[in-house]
PDB file of C-alpha atoms in Angstrom:
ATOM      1  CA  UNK A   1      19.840  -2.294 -12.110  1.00  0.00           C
ATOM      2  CA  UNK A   2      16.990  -3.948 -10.066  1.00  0.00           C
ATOM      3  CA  UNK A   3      14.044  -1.742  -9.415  1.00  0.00           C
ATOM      4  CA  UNK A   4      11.894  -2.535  -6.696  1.00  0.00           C
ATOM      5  CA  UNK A   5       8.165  -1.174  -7.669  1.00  0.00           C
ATOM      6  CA  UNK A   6       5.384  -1.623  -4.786  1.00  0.00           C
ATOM      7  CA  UNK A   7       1.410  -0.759  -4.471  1.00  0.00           C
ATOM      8  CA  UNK A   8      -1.595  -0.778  -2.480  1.00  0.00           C
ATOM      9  CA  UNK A   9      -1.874   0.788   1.226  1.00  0.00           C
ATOM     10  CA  UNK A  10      -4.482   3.053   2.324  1.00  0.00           C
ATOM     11  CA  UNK A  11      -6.528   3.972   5.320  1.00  0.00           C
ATOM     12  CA  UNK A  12      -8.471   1.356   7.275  1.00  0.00           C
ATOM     13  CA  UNK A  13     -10.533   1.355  10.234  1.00  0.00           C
ATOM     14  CA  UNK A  14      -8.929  -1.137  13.189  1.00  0.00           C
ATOM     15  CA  UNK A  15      -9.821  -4.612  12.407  1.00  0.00           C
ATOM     16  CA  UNK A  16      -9.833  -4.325   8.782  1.00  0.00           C
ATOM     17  CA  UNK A  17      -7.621  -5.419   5.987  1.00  0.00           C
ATOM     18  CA  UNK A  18      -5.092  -3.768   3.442  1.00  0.00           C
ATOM     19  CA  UNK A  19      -2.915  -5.756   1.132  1.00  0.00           C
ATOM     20  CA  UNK A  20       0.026  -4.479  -0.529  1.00  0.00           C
ATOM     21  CA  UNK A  21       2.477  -6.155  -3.544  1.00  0.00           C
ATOM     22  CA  UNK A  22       5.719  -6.071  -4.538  1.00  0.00           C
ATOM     23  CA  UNK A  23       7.216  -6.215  -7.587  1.00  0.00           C
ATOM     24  CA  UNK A  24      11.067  -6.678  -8.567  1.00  0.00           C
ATOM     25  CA  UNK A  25      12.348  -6.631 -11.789  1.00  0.00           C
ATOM     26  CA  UNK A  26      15.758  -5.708 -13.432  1.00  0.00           C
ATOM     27  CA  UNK A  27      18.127  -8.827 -11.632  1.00  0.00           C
ATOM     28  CA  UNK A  28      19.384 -12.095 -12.332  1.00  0.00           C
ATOM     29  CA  UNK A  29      19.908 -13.283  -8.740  1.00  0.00           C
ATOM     30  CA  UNK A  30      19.261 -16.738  -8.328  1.00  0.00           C
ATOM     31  CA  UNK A  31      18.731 -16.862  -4.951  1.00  0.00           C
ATOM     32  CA  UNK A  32      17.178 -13.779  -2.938  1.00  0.00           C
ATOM     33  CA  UNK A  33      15.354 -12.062  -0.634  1.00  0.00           C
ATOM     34  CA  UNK A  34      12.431 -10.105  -0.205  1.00  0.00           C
ATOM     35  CA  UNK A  35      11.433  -8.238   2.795  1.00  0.00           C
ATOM     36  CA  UNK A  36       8.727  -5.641   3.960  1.00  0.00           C
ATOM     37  CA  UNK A  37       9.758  -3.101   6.757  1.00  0.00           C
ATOM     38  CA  UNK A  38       7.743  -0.192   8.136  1.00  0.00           C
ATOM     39  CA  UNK A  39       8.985   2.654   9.733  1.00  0.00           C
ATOM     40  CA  UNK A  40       6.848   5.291  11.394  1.00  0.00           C
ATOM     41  CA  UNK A  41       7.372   9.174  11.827  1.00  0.00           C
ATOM     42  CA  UNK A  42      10.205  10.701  14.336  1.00  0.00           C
ATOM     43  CA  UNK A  43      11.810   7.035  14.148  1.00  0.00           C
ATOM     44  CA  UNK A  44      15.136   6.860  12.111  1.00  0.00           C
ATOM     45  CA  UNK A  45      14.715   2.744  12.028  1.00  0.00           C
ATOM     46  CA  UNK A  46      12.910   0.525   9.535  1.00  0.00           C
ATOM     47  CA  UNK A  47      11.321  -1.971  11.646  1.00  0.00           C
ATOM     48  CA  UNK A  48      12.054  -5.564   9.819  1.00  0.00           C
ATOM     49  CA  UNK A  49       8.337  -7.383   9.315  1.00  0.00           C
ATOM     50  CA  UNK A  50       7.833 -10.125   6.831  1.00  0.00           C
ATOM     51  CA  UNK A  51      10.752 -12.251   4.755  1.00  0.00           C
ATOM     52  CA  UNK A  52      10.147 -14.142   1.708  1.00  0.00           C
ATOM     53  CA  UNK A  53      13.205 -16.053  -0.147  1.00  0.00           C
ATOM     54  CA  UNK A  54      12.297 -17.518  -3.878  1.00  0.00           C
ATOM     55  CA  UNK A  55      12.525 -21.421  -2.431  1.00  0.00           C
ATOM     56  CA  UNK A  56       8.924 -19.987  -0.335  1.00  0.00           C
ATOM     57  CA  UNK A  57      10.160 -19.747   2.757  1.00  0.00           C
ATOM     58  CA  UNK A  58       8.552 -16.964   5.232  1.00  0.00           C
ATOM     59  CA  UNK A  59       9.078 -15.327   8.359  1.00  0.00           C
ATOM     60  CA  UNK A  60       7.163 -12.795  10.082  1.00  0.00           C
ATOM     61  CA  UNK A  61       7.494 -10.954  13.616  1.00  0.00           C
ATOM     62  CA  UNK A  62       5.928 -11.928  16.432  1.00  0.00           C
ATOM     63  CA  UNK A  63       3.540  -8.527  16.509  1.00  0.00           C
ATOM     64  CA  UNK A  64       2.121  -9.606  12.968  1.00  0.00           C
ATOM     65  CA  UNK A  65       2.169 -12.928  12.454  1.00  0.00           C
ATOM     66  CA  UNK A  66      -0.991 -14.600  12.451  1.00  0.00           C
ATOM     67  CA  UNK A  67      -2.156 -11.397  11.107  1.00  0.00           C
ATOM     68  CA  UNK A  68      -0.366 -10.726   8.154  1.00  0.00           C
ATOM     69  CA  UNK A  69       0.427 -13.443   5.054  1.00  0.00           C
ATOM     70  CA  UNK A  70       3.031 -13.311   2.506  1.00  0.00           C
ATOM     71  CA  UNK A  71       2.452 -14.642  -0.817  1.00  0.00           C
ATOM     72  CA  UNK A  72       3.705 -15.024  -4.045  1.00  0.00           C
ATOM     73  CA  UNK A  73       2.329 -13.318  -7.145  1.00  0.00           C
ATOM     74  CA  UNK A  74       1.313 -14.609 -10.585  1.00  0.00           C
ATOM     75  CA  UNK A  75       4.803 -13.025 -11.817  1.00  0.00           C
ATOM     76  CA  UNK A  76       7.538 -14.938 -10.692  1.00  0.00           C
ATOM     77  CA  UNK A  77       8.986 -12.182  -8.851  1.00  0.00           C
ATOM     78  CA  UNK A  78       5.976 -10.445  -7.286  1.00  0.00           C
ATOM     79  CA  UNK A  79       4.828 -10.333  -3.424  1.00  0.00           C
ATOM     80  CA  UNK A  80       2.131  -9.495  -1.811  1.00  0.00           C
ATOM     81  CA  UNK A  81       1.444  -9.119   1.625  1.00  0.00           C
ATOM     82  CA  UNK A  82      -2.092  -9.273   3.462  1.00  0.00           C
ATOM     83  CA  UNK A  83      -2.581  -7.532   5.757  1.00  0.00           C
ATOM     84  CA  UNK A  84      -5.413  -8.667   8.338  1.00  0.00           C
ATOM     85  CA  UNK A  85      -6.756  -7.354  11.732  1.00  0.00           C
ATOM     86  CA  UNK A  86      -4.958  -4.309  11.391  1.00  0.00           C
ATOM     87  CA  UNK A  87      -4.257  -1.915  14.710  1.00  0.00           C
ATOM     88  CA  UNK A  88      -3.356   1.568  15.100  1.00  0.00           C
ATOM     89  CA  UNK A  89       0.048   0.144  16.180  1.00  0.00           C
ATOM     90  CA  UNK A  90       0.454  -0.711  12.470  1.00  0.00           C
ATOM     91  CA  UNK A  91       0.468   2.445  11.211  1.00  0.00           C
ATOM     92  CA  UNK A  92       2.910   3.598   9.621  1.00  0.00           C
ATOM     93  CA  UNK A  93       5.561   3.931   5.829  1.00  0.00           C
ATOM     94  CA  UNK A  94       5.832   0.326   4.689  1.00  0.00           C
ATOM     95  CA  UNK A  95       8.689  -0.844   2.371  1.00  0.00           C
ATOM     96  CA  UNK A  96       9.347  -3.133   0.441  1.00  0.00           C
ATOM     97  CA  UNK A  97      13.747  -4.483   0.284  1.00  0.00           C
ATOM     98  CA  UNK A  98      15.503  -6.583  -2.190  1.00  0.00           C
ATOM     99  CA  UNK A  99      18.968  -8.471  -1.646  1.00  0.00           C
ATOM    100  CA  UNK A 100      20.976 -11.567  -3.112  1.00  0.00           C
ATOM    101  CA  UNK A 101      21.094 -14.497  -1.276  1.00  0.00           C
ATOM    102  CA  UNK A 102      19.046 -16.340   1.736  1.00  0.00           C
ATOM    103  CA  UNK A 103      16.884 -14.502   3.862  1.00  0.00           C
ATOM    104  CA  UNK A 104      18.400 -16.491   7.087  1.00  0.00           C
ATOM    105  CA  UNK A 105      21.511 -14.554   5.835  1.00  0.00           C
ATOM    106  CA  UNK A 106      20.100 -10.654   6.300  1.00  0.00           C
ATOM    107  CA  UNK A 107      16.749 -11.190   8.642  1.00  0.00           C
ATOM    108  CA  UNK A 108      15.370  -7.991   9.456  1.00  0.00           C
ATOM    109  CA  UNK A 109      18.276  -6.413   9.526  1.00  0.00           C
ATOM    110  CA  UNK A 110      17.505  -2.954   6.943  1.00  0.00           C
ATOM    111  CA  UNK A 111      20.916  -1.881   6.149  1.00  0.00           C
ATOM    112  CA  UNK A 112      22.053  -4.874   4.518  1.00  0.00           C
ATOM    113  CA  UNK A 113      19.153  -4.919   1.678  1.00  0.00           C
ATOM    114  CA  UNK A 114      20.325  -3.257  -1.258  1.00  0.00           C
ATOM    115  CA  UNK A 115      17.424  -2.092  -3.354  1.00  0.00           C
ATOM    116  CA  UNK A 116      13.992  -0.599  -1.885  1.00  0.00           C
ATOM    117  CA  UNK A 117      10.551   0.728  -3.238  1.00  0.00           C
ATOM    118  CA  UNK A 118       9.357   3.917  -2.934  1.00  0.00           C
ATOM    119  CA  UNK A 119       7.148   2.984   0.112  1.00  0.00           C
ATOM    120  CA  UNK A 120       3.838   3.548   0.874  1.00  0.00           C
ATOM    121  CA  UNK A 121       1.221   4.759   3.895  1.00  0.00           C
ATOM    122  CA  UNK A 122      -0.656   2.359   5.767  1.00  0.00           C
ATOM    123  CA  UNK A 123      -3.067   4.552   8.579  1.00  0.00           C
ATOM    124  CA  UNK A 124      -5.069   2.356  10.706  1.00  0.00           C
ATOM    125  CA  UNK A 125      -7.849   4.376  12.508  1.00  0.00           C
ATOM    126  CA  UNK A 126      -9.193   3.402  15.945  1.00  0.00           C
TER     127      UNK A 126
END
């Protein structure tokens, strides 16, 4: 059973930096996905942020990117993401989602990743 096991987060003041990582162990996928949403209080959705497939391909949303930076760990299947220039807009639970396959295939689409960390706070202070 793949496990999905994330750290870092924090508070920050507005215009400073947080990174977090992602690590996934416990599959034999060949090809997958890995994704970071964040989903803030009262809101039922996980907003879709950053994609990362295993062949190094990344996406980000247009509120982050520039901003933020996937990259791979030391581990083959770690991820971190940095998180620059933060704003109180990006405040909130991030995740971190698993699934087989291409990223192209799920985007940020939440429901269709099958295996998630435990998340983790990210408060941005003005």
């Amino acid at each position: 059973q793949a496990q999905v096991v994330q750290s870092g987060g924090g508070s920050v003041q507005a215009g400073g930096s947080l990174t977090l990582g992602c690590a996934a162990s416990g599959f034999t996928y060949s090809r997958y996905c890995m994704a970071w949403f964040r989903q803030t209080p009262g809101n039922d959705r996980r907003e879709g942020v950053a994609t990362f497939d295993n062949v190094g391909y990344a996406s980000y949303i247009d509120l982050v990117r520039g901003r933020f930076t996937l990259s791979k760990g030391i581990a083959q299947d770690a991820l971190y993401l940095q998180m620059n220039d933060l704003k109180p807009e990006d405040t909130a639970m991030y995740y971190c989602a698993l699934v087989s396959g291409e990223c192209t295939m799920y985007k940020y689409g939440s429901w269709k990743y099958d295996h998630w960390s435990q998340g983790t706070q990210v408060t941005v202070s003005s």
